[in-house]
PDB file of C-alpha atoms in Angstrom:
ATOM      1  CA  MET A 222      69.953 -73.301  52.523  1.00  0.00           C
ATOM      2  CA  LEU A 223      72.454 -73.294  55.329  1.00  0.00           C
ATOM      3  CA  LEU A 224      73.462 -69.935  56.729  1.00  0.00           C
ATOM      4  CA  MET A 225      75.842 -68.936  59.479  1.00  0.00           C
ATOM      5  CA  LEU A 226      74.053 -67.505  62.479  1.00  0.00           C
ATOM      6  CA  ALA A 227      76.792 -65.179  63.638  1.00  0.00           C
ATOM      7  CA  ALA A 228      75.228 -64.350  66.958  1.00  0.00           C
ATOM      8  CA  CYS A 229      75.446 -67.968  68.052  1.00  0.00           C
ATOM      9  CA  GLY A 230      78.336 -69.343  66.067  1.00  0.00           C
ATOM     10  CA  GLY A 231      76.125 -72.060  64.605  1.00  0.00           C
ATOM     11  CA  SER A 232      73.883 -72.641  61.650  1.00  0.00           C
ATOM     12  CA  SER A 233      70.360 -72.057  60.505  1.00  0.00           C
ATOM     13  CA  SER A 234      68.070 -73.309  57.797  1.00  0.00           C
ATOM     14  CA  SER A 235      64.879 -71.523  57.054  1.00  0.00           C
ATOM     15  CA  GLY A 236      61.784 -72.038  55.042  1.00  0.00           C
ATOM     16  CA  SER A 237      58.377 -70.495  54.691  1.00  0.00           C
ATOM     17  CA  GLY A 238      55.029 -71.925  53.948  1.00  0.00           C
ATOM     18  CA  SER A 239      54.115 -68.791  52.057  1.00  0.00           C
ATOM     19  CA  SER A 240      55.997 -66.273  49.972  1.00  0.00           C
ATOM     20  CA  GLY A 241      53.427 -63.673  50.857  1.00  0.00           C
ATOM     21  CA  GLY A 242      50.220 -63.298  52.805  1.00  0.00           C
ATOM     22  CA  GLY A 243      51.232 -65.846  55.447  1.00  0.00           C
ATOM     23  CA  SER A 244      50.329 -65.607  59.085  1.00  0.00           C
ATOM     24  CA  ALA A 245      52.642 -63.009  60.602  1.00  0.00           C
ATOM     25  CA  SER A 246      51.951 -64.461  64.047  1.00  0.00           C
ATOM     26  CA  LEU A 247      53.251 -67.914  63.102  1.00  0.00           C
ATOM     27  CA  ASN A 248      56.983 -67.297  63.241  1.00  0.00           C
ATOM     28  CA  ILE A 249      58.056 -70.646  64.644  1.00  0.00           C
ATOM     29  CA  ALA A 250      61.659 -71.741  65.153  1.00  0.00           C
ATOM     30  CA  PHE A 251      62.906 -75.291  65.681  1.00  0.00           C
ATOM     31  CA  LEU A 252      65.984 -75.860  67.850  1.00  0.00           C
ATOM     32  CA  PRO A 253      67.147 -79.506  67.643  1.00  0.00           C
ATOM     33  CA  LYS A 254      69.920 -81.044  69.721  1.00  0.00           C
ATOM     34  CA  ALA A 255      72.214 -80.417  66.761  1.00  0.00           C
ATOM     35  CA  ILE A 256      71.830 -79.576  63.097  1.00  0.00           C
ATOM     36  CA  ASN A 257      73.041 -81.661  60.148  1.00  0.00           C
ATOM     37  CA  ASN A 258      71.558 -84.754  61.783  1.00  0.00           C
ATOM     38  CA  PRO A 259      69.421 -86.819  59.367  1.00  0.00           C
ATOM     39  CA  TYR A 260      66.821 -87.495  62.055  1.00  0.00           C
ATOM     40  CA  PHE A 261      66.310 -83.815  62.859  1.00  0.00           C
ATOM     41  CA  ASP A 262      66.499 -82.858  59.172  1.00  0.00           C
ATOM     42  CA  THR A 263      63.576 -85.227  58.560  1.00  0.00           C
ATOM     43  CA  ALA A 264      61.670 -83.748  61.507  1.00  0.00           C
ATOM     44  CA  ALA A 265      62.335 -80.274  60.090  1.00  0.00           C
ATOM     45  CA  ASN A 266      60.823 -81.328  56.766  1.00  0.00           C
ATOM     46  CA  GLY A 267      57.656 -82.223  58.655  1.00  0.00           C
ATOM     47  CA  GLY A 268      57.698 -78.819  60.320  1.00  0.00           C
ATOM     48  CA  LYS A 269      58.067 -77.145  56.941  1.00  0.00           C
ATOM     49  CA  GLN A 270      55.078 -79.078  55.592  1.00  0.00           C
ATOM     50  CA  ALA A 271      52.949 -77.941  58.533  1.00  0.00           C
ATOM     51  CA  ALA A 272      54.117 -74.349  58.031  1.00  0.00           C
ATOM     52  CA  SER A 273      53.075 -74.541  54.393  1.00  0.00           C
ATOM     53  CA  GLU A 274      49.617 -75.818  55.305  1.00  0.00           C
ATOM     54  CA  LEU A 275      49.135 -73.135  57.966  1.00  0.00           C
ATOM     55  CA  LYS A 276      50.749 -70.379  55.883  1.00  0.00           C
ATOM     56  CA  GLY A 277      53.224 -69.750  58.667  1.00  0.00           C
ATOM     57  CA  GLN A 278      56.960 -69.206  58.846  1.00  0.00           C
ATOM     58  CA  PHE A 279      59.480 -71.929  59.696  1.00  0.00           C
ATOM     59  CA  LYS A 280      63.168 -71.871  60.452  1.00  0.00           C
ATOM     60  CA  GLN A 281      65.584 -74.240  62.135  1.00  0.00           C
ATOM     61  CA  VAL A 282      68.655 -73.114  64.048  1.00  0.00           C
ATOM     62  CA  GLY A 283      71.045 -75.000  66.244  1.00  0.00           C
ATOM     63  CA  PRO A 284      74.580 -75.908  67.204  1.00  0.00           C
ATOM     64  CA  THR A 285      76.805 -78.338  65.370  1.00  0.00           C
ATOM     65  CA  GLU A 286      77.686 -80.083  68.641  1.00  0.00           C
ATOM     66  CA  ASN A 287      75.373 -81.939  70.998  1.00  0.00           C
ATOM     67  CA  SER A 288      75.449 -79.966  74.235  1.00  0.00           C
ATOM     68  CA  ALA A 289      73.014 -77.937  76.274  1.00  0.00           C
ATOM     69  CA  ALA A 290      75.573 -75.156  76.629  1.00  0.00           C
ATOM     70  CA  ALA A 291      75.681 -74.842  72.850  1.00  0.00           C
ATOM     71  CA  GLN A 292      71.874 -74.628  72.653  1.00  0.00           C
ATOM     72  CA  VAL A 293      71.421 -71.799  75.165  1.00  0.00           C
ATOM     73  CA  PRO A 294      72.782 -68.962  72.950  1.00  0.00           C
ATOM     74  CA  PHE A 295      70.291 -69.929  70.251  1.00  0.00           C
ATOM     75  CA  ILE A 296      67.418 -69.667  72.729  1.00  0.00           C
ATOM     76  CA  ASN A 297      68.653 -66.230  73.764  1.00  0.00           C
ATOM     77  CA  THR A 298      68.913 -65.059  70.158  1.00  0.00           C
ATOM     78  CA  LEU A 299      65.440 -66.358  69.292  1.00  0.00           C
ATOM     79  CA  THR A 300      64.087 -64.547  72.350  1.00  0.00           C
ATOM     80  CA  GLU A 301      65.727 -61.318  71.198  1.00  0.00           C
ATOM     81  CA  GLN A 302      64.182 -61.865  67.762  1.00  0.00           C
ATOM     82  CA  HIS A 303      60.845 -62.429  69.518  1.00  0.00           C
ATOM     83  CA  VAL A 304      59.779 -65.409  67.466  1.00  0.00           C
ATOM     84  CA  SER A 305      56.252 -66.536  68.275  1.00  0.00           C
ATOM     85  CA  ALA A 306      57.301 -70.027  69.367  1.00  0.00           C
ATOM     86  CA  ILE A 307      60.414 -72.094  70.055  1.00  0.00           C
ATOM     87  CA  VAL A 308      60.221 -75.844  69.414  1.00  0.00           C
ATOM     88  CA  VAL A 309      63.182 -77.459  71.173  1.00  0.00           C
ATOM     89  CA  SER A 310      64.741 -80.900  71.632  1.00  0.00           C
ATOM     90  CA  ALA A 311      66.798 -80.720  74.819  1.00  0.00           C
ATOM     91  CA  ASN A 312      70.284 -82.043  75.393  1.00  0.00           C
ATOM     92  CA  ASP A 313      69.661 -81.470  79.114  1.00  0.00           C
ATOM     93  CA  PRO A 314      66.253 -80.955  80.774  1.00  0.00           C
ATOM     94  CA  ASN A 315      67.353 -78.386  83.326  1.00  0.00           C
ATOM     95  CA  ALA A 316      70.245 -76.524  81.726  1.00  0.00           C
ATOM     96  CA  LEU A 317      67.941 -74.976  79.106  1.00  0.00           C
ATOM     97  CA  ALA A 318      65.194 -74.101  81.577  1.00  0.00           C
ATOM     98  CA  PRO A 319      66.335 -70.597  82.668  1.00  0.00           C
ATOM     99  CA  ALA A 320      66.684 -69.374  79.071  1.00  0.00           C
ATOM    100  CA  LEU A 321      63.357 -70.922  78.041  1.00  0.00           C
ATOM    101  CA  LYS A 322      61.589 -69.403  81.048  1.00  0.00           C
ATOM    102  CA  ARG A 323      62.872 -65.970  80.028  1.00  0.00           C
ATOM    103  CA  ALA A 324      61.467 -66.575  76.562  1.00  0.00           C
ATOM    104  CA  MET A 325      58.090 -67.557  78.044  1.00  0.00           C
ATOM    105  CA  GLN A 326      58.080 -64.428  80.207  1.00  0.00           C
ATOM    106  CA  GLN A 327      58.259 -62.414  77.001  1.00  0.00           C
ATOM    107  CA  GLY A 328      55.225 -64.180  75.568  1.00  0.00           C
ATOM    108  CA  ILE A 329      57.035 -66.720  73.427  1.00  0.00           C
ATOM    109  CA  LYS A 330      55.412 -70.148  73.377  1.00  0.00           C
ATOM    110  CA  VAL A 331      57.700 -73.100  74.091  1.00  0.00           C
ATOM    111  CA  VAL A 332      57.108 -76.637  72.846  1.00  0.00           C
ATOM    112  CA  SER A 333      59.578 -79.441  73.480  1.00  0.00           C
ATOM    113  CA  TYR A 334      59.744 -82.367  71.081  1.00  0.00           C
ATOM    114  CA  ASP A 335      61.808 -85.552  70.902  1.00  0.00           C
ATOM    115  CA  SER A 336      63.575 -84.846  74.239  1.00  0.00           C
ATOM    116  CA  ASP A 337      61.772 -82.940  76.979  1.00  0.00           C
ATOM    117  CA  VAL A 338      62.831 -79.978  79.081  1.00  0.00           C
ATOM    118  CA  ALA A 339      61.811 -79.283  82.661  1.00  0.00           C
ATOM    119  CA  PRO A 340      57.983 -79.154  82.685  1.00  0.00           C
ATOM    120  CA  ASP A 341      57.858 -75.578  83.972  1.00  0.00           C
ATOM    121  CA  ALA A 342      60.016 -74.430  81.045  1.00  0.00           C
ATOM    122  CA  ARG A 343      57.522 -75.315  78.287  1.00  0.00           C
ATOM    123  CA  GLN A 344      53.788 -75.393  77.609  1.00  0.00           C
ATOM    124  CA  ILE A 345      53.682 -78.756  75.806  1.00  0.00           C
ATOM    125  CA  PHE A 346      55.934 -81.746  75.215  1.00  0.00           C
ATOM    126  CA  VAL A 347      55.288 -83.528  71.908  1.00  0.00           C
ATOM    127  CA  ASN A 348      56.406 -87.070  72.682  1.00  0.00           C
ATOM    128  CA  GLN A 349      57.269 -89.305  69.754  1.00  0.00           C
ATOM    129  CA  ALA A 350      55.777 -92.378  71.420  1.00  0.00           C
ATOM    130  CA  ASN A 351      55.054 -93.684  74.874  1.00  0.00           C
ATOM    131  CA  SER A 352      58.436 -93.681  76.598  1.00  0.00           C
ATOM    132  CA  GLU A 353      57.773 -96.974  78.324  1.00  0.00           C
ATOM    133  CA  ASP A 354      56.858 -98.666  75.036  1.00  0.00           C
ATOM    134  CA  ILE A 355      60.046 -97.378  73.398  1.00  0.00           C
ATOM    135  CA  GLY A 356      62.317 -98.619  76.163  1.00  0.00           C
ATOM    136  CA  ARG A 357      60.713-102.017  76.539  1.00  0.00           C
ATOM    137  CA  ILE A 358      60.393-102.817  72.835  1.00  0.00           C
ATOM    138  CA  GLU A 359      64.141-102.460  72.302  1.00  0.00           C
ATOM    139  CA  VAL A 360      64.887-105.051  75.001  1.00  0.00           C
ATOM    140  CA  GLN A 361      62.140-107.294  73.638  1.00  0.00           C
ATOM    141  CA  ILE A 362      63.653-107.180  70.145  1.00  0.00           C
ATOM    142  CA  LEU A 363      67.187-107.874  71.358  1.00  0.00           C
ATOM    143  CA  GLY A 364      65.959-110.691  73.600  1.00  0.00           C
ATOM    144  CA  LYS A 365      64.543-112.501  70.580  1.00  0.00           C
ATOM    145  CA  LEU A 366      67.689-111.894  68.540  1.00  0.00           C
ATOM    146  CA  ILE A 367      70.067-113.407  71.132  1.00  0.00           C
ATOM    147  CA  ASN A 368      67.734-116.120  72.440  1.00  0.00           C
ATOM    148  CA  TYR A 369      67.428-114.304  75.783  1.00  0.00           C
ATOM    149  CA  SER A 370      70.966-115.125  76.842  1.00  0.00           C
ATOM    150  CA  GLY A 371      74.307-113.305  77.062  1.00  0.00           C
ATOM    151  CA  ASP A 372      76.016-110.019  77.900  1.00  0.00           C
ATOM    152  CA  ILE A 373      74.545-106.872  76.374  1.00  0.00           C
ATOM    153  CA  ALA A 374      75.480-103.194  76.265  1.00  0.00           C
ATOM    154  CA  ILE A 375      73.737 -99.908  75.541  1.00  0.00           C
ATOM    155  CA  LEU A 376      75.183 -97.181  73.310  1.00  0.00           C
ATOM    156  CA  SER A 377      73.345 -93.996  74.241  1.00  0.00           C
ATOM    157  CA  ALA A 378      73.652 -90.387  73.103  1.00  0.00           C
ATOM    158  CA  ALA A 379      74.466 -87.720  75.717  1.00  0.00           C
ATOM    159  CA  SER A 380      74.492 -88.842  79.332  1.00  0.00           C
ATOM    160  CA  THR A 381      72.135 -85.955  80.173  1.00  0.00           C
ATOM    161  CA  ALA A 382      69.604 -86.506  77.350  1.00  0.00           C
ATOM    162  CA  THR A 383      66.123 -86.712  78.874  1.00  0.00           C
ATOM    163  CA  ASN A 384      64.643 -89.140  76.383  1.00  0.00           C
ATOM    164  CA  GLN A 385      67.631 -91.486  76.366  1.00  0.00           C
ATOM    165  CA  ASN A 386      67.720 -91.764  80.156  1.00  0.00           C
ATOM    166  CA  THR A 387      63.960 -92.325  80.376  1.00  0.00           C
ATOM    167  CA  TRP A 388      64.095 -95.121  77.794  1.00  0.00           C
ATOM    168  CA  ILE A 389      67.124 -96.695  79.470  1.00  0.00           C
ATOM    169  CA  GLY A 390      65.245 -96.691  82.763  1.00  0.00           C
ATOM    170  CA  TYR A 391      62.487 -98.761  81.172  1.00  0.00           C
ATOM    171  CA  MET A 392      65.075-101.015  79.502  1.00  0.00           C
ATOM    172  CA  LYS A 393      66.578-101.793  82.905  1.00  0.00           C
ATOM    173  CA  ASP A 394      63.135-102.490  84.317  1.00  0.00           C
ATOM    174  CA  GLU A 395      62.262-104.782  81.411  1.00  0.00           C
ATOM    175  CA  LEU A 396      65.474-106.713  82.027  1.00  0.00           C
ATOM    176  CA  THR A 397      64.284-107.573  85.551  1.00  0.00           C
ATOM    177  CA  LYS A 398      61.533-109.803  84.135  1.00  0.00           C
ATOM    178  CA  PRO A 399      62.078-113.574  84.406  1.00  0.00           C
ATOM    179  CA  GLN A 400      62.542-114.189  80.678  1.00  0.00           C
ATOM    180  CA  TYR A 401      65.672-112.005  80.711  1.00  0.00           C
ATOM    181  CA  LYS A 402      67.366-113.658  83.691  1.00  0.00           C
ATOM    182  CA  ASN A 403      70.221-114.862  81.460  1.00  0.00           C
ATOM    183  CA  MET A 404      70.765-111.451  79.842  1.00  0.00           C
ATOM    184  CA  HIS A 405      73.223-109.166  81.627  1.00  0.00           C
ATOM    185  CA  LEU A 406      73.703-105.440  81.007  1.00  0.00           C
ATOM    186  CA  VAL A 407      77.459-104.931  81.334  1.00  0.00           C
ATOM    187  CA  LYS A 408      77.919-101.321  80.199  1.00  0.00           C
ATOM    188  CA  ILE A 409      76.191 -98.108  79.122  1.00  0.00           C
ATOM    189  CA  ALA A 410      78.418 -96.127  76.763  1.00  0.00           C
ATOM    190  CA  TYR A 411      77.787 -92.621  75.458  1.00  0.00           C
ATOM    191  CA  GLY A 412      78.479 -91.527  71.898  1.00  0.00           C
ATOM    192  CA  ASN A 413      76.973 -88.034  72.274  1.00  0.00           C
ATOM    193  CA  ASP A 414      75.109 -88.438  68.971  1.00  0.00           C
ATOM    194  CA  ASP A 415      78.454 -87.985  67.230  1.00  0.00           C
ATOM    195  CA  ASP A 416      79.143 -90.490  64.474  1.00  0.00           C
ATOM    196  CA  GLN A 417      82.860 -90.952  65.086  1.00  0.00           C
ATOM    197  CA  LYS A 418      82.587 -91.052  68.870  1.00  0.00           C
ATOM    198  CA  SER A 419      79.738 -93.560  68.632  1.00  0.00           C
ATOM    199  CA  PHE A 420      81.840 -95.679  66.263  1.00  0.00           C
ATOM    200  CA  GLN A 421      84.795 -95.641  68.660  1.00  0.00           C
ATOM    201  CA  GLU A 422      82.640 -96.348  71.713  1.00  0.00           C
ATOM    202  CA  THR A 423      81.231 -99.403  69.939  1.00  0.00           C
ATOM    203  CA  LEU A 424      84.711-100.658  69.128  1.00  0.00           C
ATOM    204  CA  GLY A 425      85.578-100.122  72.785  1.00  0.00           C
ATOM    205  CA  LEU A 426      82.607-102.232  73.879  1.00  0.00           C
ATOM    206  CA  LEU A 427      83.544-105.032  71.498  1.00  0.00           C
ATOM    207  CA  GLN A 428      87.120-105.038  72.759  1.00  0.00           C
ATOM    208  CA  ALA A 429      86.296-104.759  76.472  1.00  0.00           C
ATOM    209  CA  TYR A 430      83.595-107.441  76.362  1.00  0.00           C
ATOM    210  CA  PRO A 431      84.694-110.175  73.928  1.00  0.00           C
ATOM    211  CA  ASN A 432      81.642-112.291  74.831  1.00  0.00           C
ATOM    212  CA  LEU A 433      79.188-109.489  74.084  1.00  0.00           C
ATOM    213  CA  LYS A 434      76.054-110.846  72.405  1.00  0.00           C
ATOM    214  CA  GLY A 435      74.098-107.692  71.696  1.00  0.00           C
ATOM    215  CA  ILE A 436      73.995-103.886  71.684  1.00  0.00           C
ATOM    216  CA  ILE A 437      71.007-101.529  71.969  1.00  0.00           C
ATOM    217  CA  SER A 438      71.494 -98.009  70.625  1.00  0.00           C
ATOM    218  CA  PRO A 439      68.418 -95.803  71.167  1.00  0.00           C
ATOM    219  CA  THR A 440      69.737 -93.057  68.893  1.00  0.00           C
ATOM    220  CA  THR A 441      69.736 -92.857  65.094  1.00  0.00           C
ATOM    221  CA  VAL A 442      73.333 -91.640  64.856  1.00  0.00           C
ATOM    222  CA  GLY A 443      74.540 -94.236  67.348  1.00  0.00           C
ATOM    223  CA  LEU A 444      72.719 -97.132  65.724  1.00  0.00           C
ATOM    224  CA  ALA A 445      74.194 -96.532  62.274  1.00  0.00           C
ATOM    225  CA  ALA A 446      77.680 -95.956  63.704  1.00  0.00           C
ATOM    226  CA  ALA A 447      77.437 -99.120  65.807  1.00  0.00           C
ATOM    227  CA  ALA A 448      76.442-101.145  62.749  1.00  0.00           C
ATOM    228  CA  ARG A 449      79.508 -99.911  60.857  1.00  0.00           C
ATOM    229  CA  ALA A 450      81.760-100.635  63.814  1.00  0.00           C
ATOM    230  CA  ILE A 451      80.434-104.162  64.254  1.00  0.00           C
ATOM    231  CA  GLU A 452      80.944-104.918  60.573  1.00  0.00           C
ATOM    232  CA  SER A 453      84.418-103.359  60.566  1.00  0.00           C
ATOM    233  CA  VAL A 454      85.673-106.059  62.942  1.00  0.00           C
ATOM    234  CA  GLY A 455      83.837-108.908  61.246  1.00  0.00           C
ATOM    235  CA  LYS A 456      81.180-109.365  63.910  1.00  0.00           C
ATOM    236  CA  GLY A 457      78.119-108.636  61.792  1.00  0.00           C
ATOM    237  CA  GLY A 458      75.447-111.166  62.710  1.00  0.00           C
ATOM    238  CA  LYS A 459      77.522-112.366  65.673  1.00  0.00           C
ATOM    239  CA  VAL A 460      76.962-109.375  67.959  1.00  0.00           C
ATOM    240  CA  MET A 461      73.317-108.533  67.386  1.00  0.00           C
ATOM    241  CA  LEU A 462      72.244-104.914  67.166  1.00  0.00           C
ATOM    242  CA  THR A 463      68.945-103.085  67.623  1.00  0.00           C
ATOM    243  CA  GLY A 464      67.722 -99.698  68.761  1.00  0.00           C
ATOM    244  CA  LEU A 465      66.161 -96.642  67.183  1.00  0.00           C
ATOM    245  CA  GLY A 466      67.072 -95.703  63.622  1.00  0.00           C
ATOM    246  CA  THR A 467      65.782 -94.492  60.286  1.00  0.00           C
ATOM    247  CA  PRO A 468      65.079 -96.919  57.420  1.00  0.00           C
ATOM    248  CA  ASN A 469      67.330 -95.140  54.943  1.00  0.00           C
ATOM    249  CA  LEU A 470      70.342 -95.277  57.273  1.00  0.00           C
ATOM    250  CA  MET A 471      69.733 -98.859  58.393  1.00  0.00           C
ATOM    251  CA  ARG A 472      68.434-100.588  55.247  1.00  0.00           C
ATOM    252  CA  LYS A 473      71.803-102.156  54.361  1.00  0.00           C
ATOM    253  CA  TYR A 474      72.373-103.443  57.892  1.00  0.00           C
ATOM    254  CA  VAL A 475      68.890-104.927  58.147  1.00  0.00           C
ATOM    255  CA  LYS A 476      69.349-106.817  54.898  1.00  0.00           C
ATOM    256  CA  ASP A 477      72.819-108.147  55.744  1.00  0.00           C
ATOM    257  CA  GLY A 478      71.751-109.278  59.230  1.00  0.00           C
ATOM    258  CA  THR A 479      73.844-106.891  61.327  1.00  0.00           C
ATOM    259  CA  CYS A 480      70.717-105.178  62.642  1.00  0.00           C
ATOM    260  CA  PRO A 481      67.804-107.500  61.795  1.00  0.00           C
ATOM    261  CA  GLU A 482      65.158-105.380  63.541  1.00  0.00           C
ATOM    262  CA  PHE A 483      64.907-101.904  65.004  1.00  0.00           C
ATOM    263  CA  ALA A 484      62.170 -99.469  65.925  1.00  0.00           C
ATOM    264  CA  LEU A 485      61.241 -95.825  65.360  1.00  0.00           C
ATOM    265  CA  TRP A 486      58.362 -93.484  64.707  1.00  0.00           C
ATOM    266  CA  ASN A 487      58.208 -91.225  61.644  1.00  0.00           C
ATOM    267  CA  PRO A 488      60.340 -88.175  62.565  1.00  0.00           C
ATOM    268  CA  ALA A 489      58.670 -86.126  59.820  1.00  0.00           C
ATOM    269  CA  ASP A 490      55.334 -86.643  61.571  1.00  0.00           C
ATOM    270  CA  LEU A 491      56.945 -85.622  64.872  1.00  0.00           C
ATOM    271  CA  GLY A 492      58.096 -82.307  63.427  1.00  0.00           C
ATOM    272  CA  TYR A 493      54.736 -81.837  61.724  1.00  0.00           C
ATOM    273  CA  LEU A 494      52.843 -82.395  64.986  1.00  0.00           C
ATOM    274  CA  ALA A 495      55.193 -80.153  66.960  1.00  0.00           C
ATOM    275  CA  TYR A 496      54.585 -77.270  64.527  1.00  0.00           C
ATOM    276  CA  TYR A 497      50.812 -77.713  64.724  1.00  0.00           C
ATOM    277  CA  ALA A 498      50.968 -77.765  68.535  1.00  0.00           C
ATOM    278  CA  ALA A 499      53.068 -74.601  68.599  1.00  0.00           C
ATOM    279  CA  ALA A 500      50.715 -72.901  66.138  1.00  0.00           C
ATOM    280  CA  ALA A 501      47.679 -73.783  68.267  1.00  0.00           C
ATOM    281  CA  LEU A 502      49.386 -72.217  71.284  1.00  0.00           C
ATOM    282  CA  VAL A 503      50.388 -69.081  69.371  1.00  0.00           C
ATOM    283  CA  GLU A 504      46.887 -68.607  67.978  1.00  0.00           C
ATOM    284  CA  GLY A 505      45.288 -69.077  71.406  1.00  0.00           C
ATOM    285  CA  LYS A 506      43.368 -72.212  70.447  1.00  0.00           C
ATOM    286  CA  ILE A 507      44.909 -74.050  73.409  1.00  0.00           C
ATOM    287  CA  THR A 508      46.873 -73.090  76.510  1.00  0.00           C
ATOM    288  CA  GLY A 509      48.630 -76.416  76.967  1.00  0.00           C
ATOM    289  CA  LYS A 510      46.406 -77.816  79.707  1.00  0.00           C
ATOM    290  CA  PRO A 511      45.576 -81.531  79.875  1.00  0.00           C
ATOM    291  CA  GLY A 512      42.281 -82.344  78.177  1.00  0.00           C
ATOM    292  CA  GLU A 513      42.519 -79.624  75.548  1.00  0.00           C
ATOM    293  CA  SER A 514      42.397 -80.738  71.902  1.00  0.00           C
ATOM    294  CA  PHE A 515      43.657 -79.201  68.696  1.00  0.00           C
ATOM    295  CA  ASP A 516      43.655 -79.910  64.979  1.00  0.00           C
ATOM    296  CA  ALA A 517      46.880 -81.507  63.761  1.00  0.00           C
ATOM    297  CA  GLY A 518      46.220 -81.561  60.029  1.00  0.00           C
ATOM    298  CA  LYS A 519      46.759 -84.976  58.444  1.00  0.00           C
ATOM    299  CA  LEU A 520      47.307 -86.495  61.913  1.00  0.00           C
ATOM    300  CA  GLY A 521      43.770 -85.623  62.976  1.00  0.00           C
ATOM    301  CA  THR A 522      42.726 -84.228  66.335  1.00  0.00           C
ATOM    302  CA  LYS A 523      45.242 -84.532  69.163  1.00  0.00           C
ATOM    303  CA  THR A 524      44.442 -84.258  72.857  1.00  0.00           C
ATOM    304  CA  ILE A 525      46.868 -83.063  75.501  1.00  0.00           C
ATOM    305  CA  GLY A 526      47.439 -85.703  78.153  1.00  0.00           C
ATOM    306  CA  SER A 527      48.796 -85.648  81.674  1.00  0.00           C
ATOM    307  CA  ASN A 528      51.938 -83.594  82.297  1.00  0.00           C
ATOM    308  CA  ASN A 529      50.994 -81.515  79.227  1.00  0.00           C
ATOM    309  CA  VAL A 530      52.174 -84.249  76.864  1.00  0.00           C
ATOM    310  CA  VAL A 531      50.910 -84.839  73.319  1.00  0.00           C
ATOM    311  CA  LEU A 532      51.636 -88.328  72.008  1.00  0.00           C
ATOM    312  CA  LEU A 533      52.454 -88.968  68.346  1.00  0.00           C
ATOM    313  CA  GLY A 534      51.759 -92.703  68.472  1.00  0.00           C
ATOM    314  CA  PRO A 535      53.283 -96.165  68.905  1.00  0.00           C
ATOM    315  CA  PRO A 536      56.697 -96.997  67.426  1.00  0.00           C
ATOM    316  CA  THR A 537      57.022 -99.079  64.268  1.00  0.00           C
ATOM    317  CA  VAL A 538      59.312-102.130  64.131  1.00  0.00           C
ATOM    318  CA  PHE A 539      61.349-102.327  60.918  1.00  0.00           C
ATOM    319  CA  ASN A 540      62.797-105.539  59.469  1.00  0.00           C
ATOM    320  CA  LYS A 541      63.605-107.033  56.064  1.00  0.00           C
ATOM    321  CA  ASP A 542      59.921-107.739  55.432  1.00  0.00           C
ATOM    322  CA  ASN A 543      58.790-104.110  55.587  1.00  0.00           C
ATOM    323  CA  ILE A 544      61.795-101.762  55.460  1.00  0.00           C
ATOM    324  CA  ASP A 545      61.537-101.095  51.722  1.00  0.00           C
ATOM    325  CA  GLN A 546      58.062 -99.665  52.287  1.00  0.00           C
ATOM    326  CA  PHE A 547      59.608 -96.638  54.043  1.00  0.00           C
ATOM    327  CA  ASN A 548      61.737 -93.788  52.759  1.00  0.00           C
ATOM    328  CA  PHE A 549      63.033 -91.467  55.470  1.00  0.00           C
TER     329      PHE A 549
END
């Protein structure tokens, strides 16, 4: 159920793993980059499942626009409500830090997921996959699709998004390898994880670079919007597309050849793991230090790595041979 959160001018969805007798200490709130995003909705479903298993409370709040400024009031409200943990995906690593540090000073545990915040503004970062693997695999896929030759572009989300910029850094590094010497990155555009803006930015790329051979969009909203834009001008299968997306959004475009392959992890598992990590912090089972381990339910035992990072696992590559095996 969607409710208006008057204090922040945004929205909230809430759920509980228990109608009674649940753990009062597990009052965990998720704050995604923006609500009403299929990717974050799927991650929230994973968080709800974990809450049910742990008999804790779950709610998700967040802005309708992708901006750090829009996220800060939600952090402040959750701090005033004294939730036991905030699980946040950051639109900007540093802009959220002061508000999150105030929350931590009041005993609230902070876990980042999907997109990290400044390391001193959280106890743990639950990373969806190795950032280097994510960045490199997208270039590797596109290289195969365009025979390692031609102009390419990147359609990112927000220009300040931690995860996007990290992945793009590895994309650029991958492109320096000899096999990509005939591939040229001509532009990085930003769609701000907004469907219409991403659609228009893609059209802009296609118009500005008529010889464009491929686009990488490392964002679920951007990838689906780019696919629509490419097809709208009759360039499906001519300008190749890859990136990070969800099977349900991309199934049509995989099958018609507009986006033959793309990669992602299971966002439901990401939300599930983030809730378990937050719960372990709240219950004092871990402090967030490297080397500590905790139970993550169906995902088994997870160990905290360097920089207080917990890794979900390697990304999966989706194509016409396997996409119908997935439903998220």
